[in-house]
Amino acid sequence: MEKYVVTGGSKLYGEVDIYGAKNAAVAIIPATILAKGRCVLENIPGIIDVAGIFHIMRDLGAQVKMLDKHTVEIDTTNVNDTLVPYELARHMRASYYFLGSLLGRFGKASVSMPGGCCFGVRPIDQHIKGFEALGVDVSIDHGMINAHTQRLTGAHIYFDMVSVGATINVMLAAVKATGLTVLENAAKEPHIVDLANFLNAMGADIRGAGTDVIKIYGVDILHGVNYAIIPDQIEAGTYMAAVAATGGDVLVKNVIPKHLESITAKLALAGAEITEYDDSIRVRREGPLKRVNVKTMPHPGFPTDMQPQMAAVLTGAQGTSIITEGVWDNRFRYVDELNRLGASIQVDGKVAVIEGGTPLKGAPVKATDLRAGAALVIAALTAEGVTEIEEIHHIERGYEDFVEKLQALGASIEKRVLPDGLSLPKAL
Ligand code: EPU
């Protein structure tokens, strides 16, 4: 068993480097299958979700070789399998991107229903609708999504809601379809644009990524490329939120400030002083935190993946803040854990009401999902005394060197590894 042990009360000072974007990497790595050849990807984050995607790649027949800590060489020449079984797919949402990439290369794919963070129902009807429009037969049998087609044919597809996953998956298949595919009501997240740039570098013809209409002119052949993945907007936002919560002065390096605008705006309203440079952002907070209302929305709105971290910040603000979750049905499961630390948050459906300003006190808590875990770490950094955070495997799905980076900023946090069956005393 592993846990983080955090002693709150230190302000954060110094510099932190942001690694490559998880949600871009987990789409771009499967996309390498579309070319029969060799790709070199830089800025790959060393996180559990990426390790899981590499595992699937190897299982399908790809050669995956790390050239250094964040650079990987992938050779997809010998990929010949089109089956992604349950054991490999169940831990990760992004495993479903193998549907799009295997369909694009082979016209068939069988992928187990995906796993990932639990935010209530996570349907995939828009992915299926998109594939069917491209001429794919899709069926779900015994937990497997089976898809096959004689020929991918371009189509006009209107998504019923904005979906990152459906936009990416259908784009992956459509780059190899005959003729023009138009995706309307497409997602606009930075990782959609990054994937489109990667595919275009491979020889695809995708226009409009980053707007809600994406046009894809199908091509017959894609080739291997060297490509560097964008920095992780949410990792950056998490450190920015941590500084806003604890106070201090930190330069967050290797970021694209434009991707962080909605986060910057809310943290500034909450009392942080933020200065943007070309590829870094400085966050300072000396004065008190102020109450703020936040509603999460698809990009360029405030990202749902920063919602729990923002809640942790606002527990320290005087007055009442209201957070409305506009993307997922149930993304407030972590609130009970924050309340265990002394926060006062009430949830009614998709709305959380935070009565801020009561000092938090350390307690044993557990991460209920990836960003919830990050929020607990932020709250623990501000709490009086010691907080032990369990179920940290959720956090390590998406944050590389989290403990080391926070320690370098002056936080008192360590990871303890205990033999199975043993546990730490609840109060240290
Ligand atoms: N939806 C449907 N039908 C579909 C697809 C989505 O109804 O076929 C709904 C979902 O239920 C949800 C909304 O549409 O209410 C948006 O879901 P989306 O498809 O955009 O989410 P996703 O692709 O499954 C990705 C990220 C999530 C992030 C969301 C929203 C990856 C691997 N995951 O999920 O990231 O919260 O977009 O931005 O890219 C995280 O990194 O912590 C994380 C959960």
Short mmCIF file of C-alpha atoms and ligand atoms in Angstrom, two decimals:
data_model
loop_
_atom_site.label_atom_id
_atom_site.label_comp_id
_atom_site.label_asym_id
_atom_site.label_seq_id
_atom_site.Cartn_x
_atom_site.Cartn_y
_atom_site.Cartn_z
CA MET A 1 0.00 0.00 0.00
CA GLU A 2 1.19 3.49 -0.79
CA LYS A 3 0.11 6.84 0.55
CA TYR A 4 1.13 10.47 0.61
CA VAL A 5 1.84 12.00 3.99
CA VAL A 6 1.48 15.78 3.90
CA THR A 7 2.22 18.27 6.66
CA GLY A 8 0.41 21.50 5.85
CA GLY A 9 1.38 25.08 6.44
CA SER A 10 4.29 25.78 4.08
CA LYS A 11 3.97 28.37 1.37
CA LEU A 12 5.33 27.35 -2.05
CA TYR A 13 8.31 29.13 -3.62
CA GLY A 14 10.52 28.41 -6.64
CA GLU A 15 10.10 27.02 -10.14
CA VAL A 16 8.32 23.98 -11.52
CA ASP A 17 8.62 22.42 -14.99
CA ILE A 18 5.46 21.13 -16.63
CA TYR A 19 5.62 17.85 -18.57
CA GLY A 20 3.71 16.77 -21.69
CA ALA A 21 -0.08 16.63 -21.77
CA LYS A 22 -1.65 13.36 -20.63
CA ASN A 23 -4.77 13.72 -22.72
CA ALA A 24 -2.77 14.55 -25.85
CA ALA A 25 -0.28 11.70 -25.31
CA VAL A 26 -2.99 9.05 -24.81
CA ALA A 27 -4.49 10.02 -28.20
CA ILE A 28 -1.29 10.59 -30.17
CA ILE A 29 0.38 7.30 -29.15
CA PRO A 30 -2.49 5.15 -30.56
CA ALA A 31 -2.52 7.46 -33.63
CA THR A 32 0.98 6.25 -34.55
CA ILE A 33 -0.69 2.99 -35.66
CA LEU A 34 -2.19 4.87 -38.62
CA ALA A 35 1.26 4.97 -40.26
CA LYS A 36 3.12 1.75 -40.92
CA GLY A 37 6.51 2.91 -39.71
CA ARG A 38 8.50 4.77 -37.07
CA CYS A 39 7.54 7.81 -34.99
CA VAL A 40 9.57 9.60 -32.33
CA LEU A 41 7.47 11.41 -29.73
CA GLU A 42 9.00 13.94 -27.35
CA ASN A 43 7.55 15.39 -24.14
CA ILE A 44 5.79 12.14 -23.23
CA PRO A 45 4.70 12.20 -19.55
CA GLY A 46 5.87 9.28 -17.40
CA ILE A 47 2.48 8.45 -15.91
CA ILE A 48 0.52 5.25 -15.37
CA ASP A 49 -2.01 5.99 -18.14
CA VAL A 50 0.78 6.34 -20.70
CA ALA A 51 2.41 3.13 -19.46
CA GLY A 52 -0.96 1.43 -19.98
CA ILE A 53 -1.20 2.72 -23.56
CA PHE A 54 2.37 1.48 -24.26
CA HIS A 55 1.38 -1.92 -22.89
CA ILE A 56 -1.51 -2.11 -25.37
CA MET A 57 0.75 -0.93 -28.22
CA ARG A 58 3.25 -3.72 -27.49
CA ASP A 59 0.44 -6.26 -27.20
CA LEU A 60 -0.73 -5.27 -30.70
CA GLY A 61 2.78 -5.83 -32.11
CA ALA A 62 4.38 -2.34 -31.96
CA GLN A 63 7.98 -1.83 -30.83
CA VAL A 64 8.09 0.80 -28.11
CA LYS A 65 11.48 2.03 -26.93
CA MET A 66 12.17 4.88 -24.50
CA LEU A 67 15.08 6.97 -25.85
CA ASP A 68 15.19 9.07 -22.68
CA LYS A 69 12.86 9.88 -19.77
CA HIS A 70 10.34 11.71 -21.99
CA THR A 71 11.13 10.60 -25.55
CA VAL A 72 9.80 7.43 -27.10
CA GLU A 73 10.40 5.69 -30.41
CA ILE A 74 7.45 3.68 -31.68
CA ASP A 75 7.64 1.38 -34.68
CA THR A 76 4.21 0.19 -35.82
CA THR A 77 5.43 -1.76 -38.88
CA ASN A 78 4.60 -5.13 -37.32
CA VAL A 79 1.26 -4.25 -35.73
CA ASN A 80 -1.03 -7.02 -36.93
CA ASP A 81 -3.46 -7.63 -34.07
CA THR A 82 -6.73 -5.66 -33.77
CA LEU A 83 -7.89 -6.89 -30.35
CA VAL A 84 -7.55 -4.88 -27.13
CA PRO A 85 -8.72 -7.17 -24.32
CA TYR A 86 -10.47 -6.25 -21.05
CA GLU A 87 -7.40 -6.71 -18.86
CA LEU A 88 -5.54 -4.00 -20.79
CA ALA A 89 -8.44 -1.60 -21.45
CA ARG A 90 -10.26 -1.59 -18.14
CA HIS A 91 -8.02 0.84 -16.25
CA MET A 92 -8.15 3.64 -18.76
CA ARG A 93 -10.68 5.67 -20.70
CA ALA A 94 -8.26 6.38 -23.53
CA SER A 95 -8.02 2.70 -24.49
CA TYR A 96 -11.01 3.40 -26.75
CA TYR A 97 -8.79 5.46 -29.07
CA PHE A 98 -7.55 2.11 -30.42
CA LEU A 99 -10.97 1.77 -32.06
CA GLY A 100 -10.35 4.82 -34.26
CA SER A 101 -6.71 4.09 -35.03
CA LEU A 102 -7.15 0.36 -35.76
CA LEU A 103 -10.20 1.10 -37.93
CA GLY A 104 -8.12 3.66 -39.85
CA ARG A 105 -5.29 1.18 -40.48
CA PHE A 106 -7.10 -2.19 -40.77
CA GLY A 107 -10.83 -1.45 -41.11
CA LYS A 108 -11.51 -3.49 -37.98
CA ALA A 109 -11.06 -3.35 -34.22
CA SER A 110 -12.30 -5.14 -31.09
CA VAL A 111 -11.75 -3.13 -27.93
CA SER A 112 -13.07 -3.83 -24.46
CA MET A 113 -15.39 -1.20 -22.97
CA PRO A 114 -13.06 1.38 -21.38
CA GLY A 115 -12.39 2.22 -17.73
CA GLY A 116 -11.18 5.54 -16.28
CA CYS A 117 -12.39 7.91 -13.56
CA CYS A 118 -15.96 7.31 -12.37
CA PHE A 119 -18.09 10.44 -12.83
CA GLY A 120 -21.44 8.68 -13.21
CA VAL A 121 -22.53 7.30 -16.58
CA ARG A 122 -19.91 7.73 -19.34
CA PRO A 123 -21.65 6.75 -22.58
CA ILE A 124 -19.89 6.28 -25.93
CA ASP A 125 -22.92 6.71 -28.17
CA GLN A 126 -21.35 9.67 -30.03
CA HIS A 127 -18.24 7.62 -30.90
CA ILE A 128 -20.47 4.88 -32.28
CA LYS A 129 -22.68 7.33 -34.16
CA GLY A 130 -19.57 8.83 -35.80
CA PHE A 131 -18.10 5.45 -36.78
CA GLU A 132 -21.44 4.28 -38.22
CA ALA A 133 -21.67 7.44 -40.31
CA LEU A 134 -18.26 6.51 -41.78
CA GLY A 135 -19.69 3.14 -42.85
CA VAL A 136 -18.55 1.03 -39.88
CA ASP A 137 -20.65 -1.80 -38.41
CA VAL A 138 -20.45 -1.56 -34.62
CA SER A 139 -21.77 -4.06 -32.08
CA ILE A 140 -21.23 -4.54 -28.37
CA ASP A 141 -20.97 -8.18 -27.26
CA HIS A 142 -19.83 -9.48 -23.88
CA GLY A 143 -18.26 -6.12 -22.97
CA MET A 144 -16.33 -5.85 -26.26
CA ILE A 145 -16.91 -3.12 -28.82
CA ASN A 146 -16.54 -4.81 -32.21
CA ALA A 147 -16.18 -2.59 -35.27
CA HIS A 148 -15.48 -3.46 -38.88
CA THR A 149 -15.90 -2.00 -42.35
CA GLN A 150 -15.02 -2.85 -45.95
CA ARG A 151 -14.33 0.82 -46.64
CA LEU A 152 -14.32 4.00 -44.54
CA THR A 153 -16.32 6.67 -46.34
CA GLY A 154 -16.27 10.38 -45.44
CA ALA A 155 -19.49 11.77 -43.94
CA HIS A 156 -21.08 14.83 -42.36
CA ILE A 157 -21.40 14.18 -38.62
CA TYR A 158 -23.13 16.40 -36.06
CA PHE A 159 -22.26 15.49 -32.47
CA ASP A 160 -25.21 15.81 -30.08
CA MET A 161 -22.92 17.13 -27.34
CA VAL A 162 -19.35 18.33 -27.24
CA SER A 163 -17.20 15.26 -26.62
CA VAL A 164 -13.40 15.23 -26.52
CA GLY A 165 -13.27 11.44 -26.89
CA ALA A 166 -15.76 11.20 -29.77
CA THR A 167 -14.07 14.05 -31.67
CA ILE A 168 -10.67 12.34 -31.34
CA ASN A 169 -11.88 8.82 -32.09
CA VAL A 170 -13.82 9.77 -35.21
CA MET A 171 -10.95 11.98 -36.40
CA LEU A 172 -8.57 9.01 -36.09
CA ALA A 173 -10.71 6.87 -38.39
CA ALA A 174 -11.73 9.67 -40.78
CA VAL A 175 -8.16 10.61 -41.76
CA LYS A 176 -8.06 7.37 -43.78
CA ALA A 177 -11.65 7.54 -45.13
CA THR A 178 -12.43 8.14 -48.78
CA GLY A 179 -13.51 11.75 -49.35
CA LEU A 180 -14.46 14.55 -46.96
CA THR A 181 -15.61 14.17 -43.35
CA VAL A 182 -17.08 17.18 -41.55
CA LEU A 183 -17.35 17.08 -37.74
CA GLU A 184 -19.79 19.64 -36.37
CA ASN A 185 -20.08 20.60 -32.69
CA ALA A 186 -16.55 19.22 -32.30
CA ALA A 187 -14.52 19.63 -29.11
CA LYS A 188 -11.93 22.45 -29.16
CA GLU A 189 -9.52 21.42 -26.39
CA PRO A 190 -5.79 22.04 -26.95
CA HIS A 191 -5.20 18.28 -27.21
CA ILE A 192 -7.64 18.09 -30.16
CA VAL A 193 -5.48 20.66 -31.96
CA ASP A 194 -2.32 18.80 -30.94
CA LEU A 195 -3.64 15.52 -32.36
CA ALA A 196 -4.66 17.26 -35.61
CA ASN A 197 -1.18 18.83 -35.90
CA PHE A 198 0.40 15.42 -35.33
CA LEU A 199 -1.81 13.75 -37.94
CA ASN A 200 -1.17 16.57 -40.44
CA ALA A 201 2.57 16.12 -39.88
CA MET A 202 2.03 12.45 -40.79
CA GLY A 203 0.42 13.49 -44.08
CA ALA A 204 -3.25 13.89 -43.10
CA ASP A 205 -5.35 16.83 -44.29
CA ILE A 206 -7.32 18.17 -41.31
CA ARG A 207 -8.55 21.75 -41.18
CA GLY A 208 -10.37 23.71 -38.49
CA ALA A 209 -9.18 21.85 -35.37
CA GLY A 210 -9.68 24.22 -32.43
CA THR A 211 -13.01 25.43 -33.86
CA ASP A 212 -16.30 23.58 -33.64
CA VAL A 213 -16.24 22.52 -37.31
CA ILE A 214 -13.40 20.20 -38.34
CA LYS A 215 -12.95 19.19 -41.99
CA ILE A 216 -10.97 16.06 -42.75
CA TYR A 217 -9.99 15.18 -46.33
CA GLY A 218 -9.13 11.49 -46.26
CA VAL A 219 -5.73 10.28 -47.50
CA ASP A 220 -4.49 6.79 -48.45
CA ILE A 221 -1.12 6.76 -46.72
CA LEU A 222 0.35 8.35 -43.60
CA HIS A 223 4.06 8.28 -42.70
CA GLY A 224 6.05 8.27 -39.45
CA VAL A 225 7.23 11.60 -37.97
CA ASN A 226 9.10 13.21 -35.08
CA TYR A 227 6.72 15.23 -32.93
CA ALA A 228 6.74 17.02 -29.54
CA ILE A 229 3.55 16.88 -27.46
CA ILE A 230 2.13 20.09 -25.92
CA PRO A 231 2.59 20.82 -22.20
CA ASP A 232 -0.12 19.62 -19.83
CA GLN A 233 -2.62 22.39 -19.20
CA ILE A 234 -4.11 20.62 -16.17
CA GLU A 235 -0.78 19.75 -14.57
CA ALA A 236 0.15 23.45 -14.89
CA GLY A 237 -3.22 24.54 -13.53
CA THR A 238 -2.83 22.19 -10.57
CA TYR A 239 0.47 23.81 -9.49
CA MET A 240 -1.03 27.26 -10.08
CA ALA A 241 -3.95 26.32 -7.82
CA ALA A 242 -1.58 24.92 -5.20
CA VAL A 243 0.31 28.25 -4.98
CA ALA A 244 -2.94 30.20 -4.86
CA ALA A 245 -4.08 27.95 -1.99
CA THR A 246 -0.92 28.01 0.12
CA GLY A 247 0.39 31.47 -0.78
CA GLY A 248 3.92 32.01 -2.07
CA ASP A 249 5.55 32.77 -5.41
CA VAL A 250 6.17 30.14 -8.12
CA LEU A 251 7.22 30.28 -11.77
CA VAL A 252 5.37 27.55 -13.69
CA LYS A 253 7.61 26.78 -16.69
CA ASN A 254 7.13 25.09 -20.08
CA VAL A 255 3.46 26.07 -20.51
CA ILE A 256 1.36 27.64 -23.26
CA PRO A 257 -0.25 30.55 -21.35
CA LYS A 258 -3.12 30.79 -23.89
CA HIS A 259 -4.24 27.28 -22.89
CA LEU A 260 -4.45 28.43 -19.27
CA GLU A 261 -6.54 31.59 -19.75
CA SER A 262 -9.73 30.41 -18.05
CA ILE A 263 -7.74 29.08 -15.07
CA THR A 264 -5.65 32.24 -14.85
CA ALA A 265 -8.80 34.40 -14.90
CA LYS A 266 -10.46 32.57 -12.00
CA LEU A 267 -7.32 32.37 -9.87
CA ALA A 268 -6.78 36.10 -10.38
CA LEU A 269 -10.36 36.80 -9.25
CA ALA A 270 -9.65 34.62 -6.21
CA GLY A 271 -6.75 36.90 -5.25
CA ALA A 272 -3.67 35.45 -6.96
CA GLU A 273 -1.36 37.78 -8.86
CA ILE A 274 -0.51 36.24 -12.21
CA THR A 275 2.10 37.33 -14.74
CA GLU A 276 2.28 35.67 -18.16
CA TYR A 277 5.53 35.25 -20.10
CA ASP A 278 6.08 33.54 -23.47
CA ASP A 279 6.26 30.00 -22.11
CA SER A 280 5.87 30.39 -18.36
CA ILE A 281 3.47 31.84 -15.80
CA ARG A 282 4.32 33.36 -12.43
CA VAL A 283 1.75 32.92 -9.67
CA ARG A 284 2.01 34.89 -6.42
CA ARG A 285 -0.38 35.19 -3.53
CA GLU A 286 0.23 37.30 -0.43
CA GLY A 287 -3.21 38.71 0.46
CA PRO A 288 -6.39 36.85 1.44
CA LEU A 289 -8.27 34.55 -0.93
CA LYS A 290 -11.58 35.88 -2.23
CA ARG A 291 -14.79 34.01 -3.00
CA VAL A 292 -15.43 33.17 -6.67
CA ASN A 293 -18.13 31.33 -8.61
CA VAL A 294 -16.99 28.82 -11.23
CA LYS A 295 -18.86 26.89 -13.92
CA THR A 296 -17.04 24.19 -15.84
CA MET A 297 -17.56 23.97 -19.58
CA PRO A 298 -15.89 22.51 -22.66
CA HIS A 299 -12.84 24.50 -23.85
CA PRO A 300 -12.38 27.47 -23.84
CA GLY A 301 -14.51 27.43 -20.68
CA PHE A 302 -13.12 26.56 -17.25
CA PRO A 303 -11.96 22.90 -17.49
CA THR A 304 -13.82 20.26 -15.54
CA ASP A 305 -10.42 18.65 -14.88
CA MET A 306 -9.54 21.69 -12.69
CA GLN A 307 -12.86 21.74 -10.83
CA PRO A 308 -11.80 19.74 -7.72
CA GLN A 309 -8.49 21.65 -7.40
CA MET A 310 -10.41 24.96 -7.59
CA ALA A 311 -12.78 23.75 -4.87
CA ALA A 312 -9.75 23.05 -2.67
CA VAL A 313 -8.50 26.62 -3.23
CA LEU A 314 -11.90 28.13 -2.44
CA THR A 315 -12.18 26.35 0.91
CA GLY A 316 -9.63 28.98 2.00
CA ALA A 317 -11.60 31.99 0.70
CA GLN A 318 -13.81 34.06 3.01
CA GLY A 319 -17.49 33.81 2.00
CA THR A 320 -19.56 31.54 -0.19
CA SER A 321 -18.31 30.24 -3.54
CA ILE A 322 -20.50 28.26 -5.91
CA ILE A 323 -19.11 25.66 -8.30
CA THR A 324 -21.34 24.33 -11.06
CA GLU A 325 -20.20 21.22 -12.94
CA GLY A 326 -21.22 21.63 -16.56
CA VAL A 327 -19.60 18.55 -18.14
CA TRP A 328 -20.02 15.47 -15.94
CA ASP A 329 -23.11 14.21 -14.06
CA ASN A 330 -21.29 13.28 -10.90
CA ARG A 331 -17.90 14.86 -10.28
CA PHE A 332 -18.30 15.80 -6.61
CA ARG A 333 -17.52 12.44 -5.01
CA TYR A 334 -14.40 13.98 -3.46
CA VAL A 335 -16.39 16.51 -1.43
CA ASP A 336 -16.86 14.15 1.52
CA GLU A 337 -13.08 13.81 1.71
CA LEU A 338 -12.53 17.60 1.68
CA ASN A 339 -15.20 17.94 4.37
CA ARG A 340 -13.28 15.35 6.42
CA LEU A 341 -10.46 17.91 6.48
CA GLY A 342 -12.91 20.48 7.89
CA ALA A 343 -14.17 22.09 4.68
CA SER A 344 -17.83 23.08 4.56
CA ILE A 345 -19.15 22.07 1.15
CA GLN A 346 -22.69 21.05 0.31
CA VAL A 347 -23.58 19.42 -2.98
CA ASP A 348 -26.95 19.50 -4.70
CA GLY A 349 -26.80 17.71 -8.06
CA LYS A 350 -24.31 19.53 -10.24
CA VAL A 351 -23.80 22.44 -7.81
CA ALA A 352 -21.42 22.63 -4.85
CA VAL A 353 -21.73 25.45 -2.33
CA ILE A 354 -18.50 26.16 -0.47
CA GLU A 355 -18.60 28.11 2.79
CA GLY A 356 -14.96 29.08 2.88
CA GLY A 357 -12.59 30.48 5.42
CA THR A 358 -12.69 27.81 8.14
CA PRO A 359 -9.13 26.52 8.70
CA LEU A 360 -8.62 22.93 7.50
CA LYS A 361 -7.13 20.28 9.81
CA GLY A 362 -5.16 17.21 8.72
CA ALA A 363 -6.97 13.86 8.63
CA PRO A 364 -6.81 10.50 6.83
CA VAL A 365 -8.51 10.77 3.42
CA LYS A 366 -8.58 8.88 0.15
CA ALA A 367 -8.36 9.94 -3.48
CA THR A 368 -11.58 9.01 -5.27
CA ASP A 369 -10.18 9.80 -8.73
CA LEU A 370 -7.25 11.54 -10.42
CA ARG A 371 -8.14 15.24 -10.06
CA ALA A 372 -9.91 14.63 -6.76
CA GLY A 373 -6.60 13.28 -5.49
CA ALA A 374 -4.79 16.43 -6.66
CA ALA A 375 -7.40 18.52 -4.85
CA LEU A 376 -6.80 16.60 -1.61
CA VAL A 377 -3.06 17.22 -1.88
CA ILE A 378 -3.72 20.96 -2.35
CA ALA A 379 -6.10 21.03 0.62
CA ALA A 380 -3.61 19.04 2.73
CA LEU A 381 -0.87 21.58 1.93
CA THR A 382 -3.02 24.28 3.55
CA ALA A 383 -4.28 22.20 6.48
CA GLU A 384 -2.93 22.37 10.01
CA GLY A 385 -1.09 19.15 10.91
CA VAL A 386 -0.71 15.89 9.03
CA THR A 387 -2.94 14.48 6.26
CA GLU A 388 -2.51 10.96 4.94
CA ILE A 389 -3.87 10.42 1.45
CA GLU A 390 -4.64 6.86 0.37
CA GLU A 391 -5.52 5.43 -3.05
CA ILE A 392 -2.75 7.54 -4.63
CA HIS A 393 -2.60 5.27 -7.68
CA HIS A 394 -5.39 7.51 -9.01
CA ILE A 395 -3.09 10.54 -8.73
CA GLU A 396 -0.16 8.76 -10.38
CA ARG A 397 -2.31 8.00 -13.41
CA GLY A 398 -1.87 11.66 -14.36
CA TYR A 399 0.94 13.39 -12.43
CA GLU A 400 4.62 12.50 -12.87
CA ASP A 401 7.03 13.43 -10.05
CA PHE A 402 4.19 15.08 -8.11
CA VAL A 403 5.83 14.57 -4.73
CA GLU A 404 9.31 15.58 -5.93
CA LYS A 405 8.06 18.72 -7.66
CA LEU A 406 6.08 19.83 -4.59
CA GLN A 407 9.03 19.08 -2.30
CA ALA A 408 11.26 21.25 -4.50
CA LEU A 409 8.76 24.10 -3.98
CA GLY A 410 9.08 23.70 -0.20
CA ALA A 411 6.07 21.49 0.54
CA SER A 412 6.27 18.87 3.25
CA ILE A 413 5.01 15.81 1.40
CA GLU A 414 6.37 12.30 1.14
CA LYS A 415 5.30 9.02 -0.34
CA ARG A 416 5.30 6.08 2.02
CA VAL A 417 5.30 2.55 0.73
CA LEU A 418 4.17 -0.08 3.18
CA PRO A 419 3.99 -3.84 2.81
CA ASP A 420 0.46 -5.06 2.02
CA GLY A 421 -1.57 -5.64 5.14
CA LEU A 422 0.18 -2.93 7.16
CA SER A 423 -1.14 0.56 7.59
CA LEU A 424 0.11 3.72 9.20
CA PRO A 425 -1.39 4.89 12.48
CA LYS A 426 -4.18 7.28 11.60
CA ALA A 427 -2.69 10.21 13.50
CA LEU A 428 1.03 10.87 13.23
N1 EPU B 1 -20.73 11.98 -23.66
C1 EPU B 1 -21.83 11.33 -24.11
N2 EPU B 1 -21.70 10.44 -25.15
C2 EPU B 1 -20.49 10.17 -25.71
C3 EPU B 1 -19.34 10.83 -25.22
C4 EPU B 1 -19.49 11.73 -24.19
O1 EPU B 1 -22.96 11.55 -23.62
O2 EPU B 1 -20.44 9.36 -26.63
C5 EPU B 1 -20.86 12.97 -22.57
C6 EPU B 1 -20.15 12.54 -21.29
O3 EPU B 1 -20.96 11.70 -20.51
C7 EPU B 1 -19.84 13.88 -20.64
C8 EPU B 1 -19.61 14.80 -21.85
O4 EPU B 1 -20.21 14.16 -22.96
O5 EPU B 1 -20.98 14.33 -19.93
C9 EPU B 1 -18.15 15.08 -22.16
O6 EPU B 1 -17.42 13.86 -22.25
P1 EPU B 1 -16.10 13.72 -23.17
O7 EPU B 1 -16.36 12.70 -24.19
O8 EPU B 1 -15.68 15.09 -23.60
O9 EPU B 1 -15.05 13.18 -22.13
P2 EPU B 1 -13.93 12.06 -22.37
O10 EPU B 1 -13.41 12.17 -23.74
O11 EPU B 1 -14.42 10.75 -21.89
C10 EPU B 1 -11.92 13.58 -21.75
C11 EPU B 1 -10.78 13.54 -20.77
C12 EPU B 1 -11.30 13.80 -19.36
C13 EPU B 1 -12.04 15.13 -19.34
C14 EPU B 1 -13.12 15.19 -20.43
C15 EPU B 1 -13.77 16.57 -20.56
C16 EPU B 1 -9.25 12.00 -21.80
C17 EPU B 1 -8.62 10.66 -21.79
N3 EPU B 1 -10.15 12.24 -20.84
O12 EPU B 1 -12.81 12.55 -21.36
O13 EPU B 1 -10.13 13.90 -18.56
O14 EPU B 1 -12.68 15.32 -18.08
O15 EPU B 1 -12.53 14.87 -21.70
O16 EPU B 1 -12.82 17.55 -20.81
O17 EPU B 1 -8.94 12.84 -22.65
C18 EPU B 1 -8.86 13.79 -16.59
O18 EPU B 1 -7.85 14.00 -17.27
O19 EPU B 1 -8.88 13.87 -15.34
C19 EPU B 1 -10.11 13.46 -17.26
C20 EPU B 1 -11.13 12.86 -16.66
#
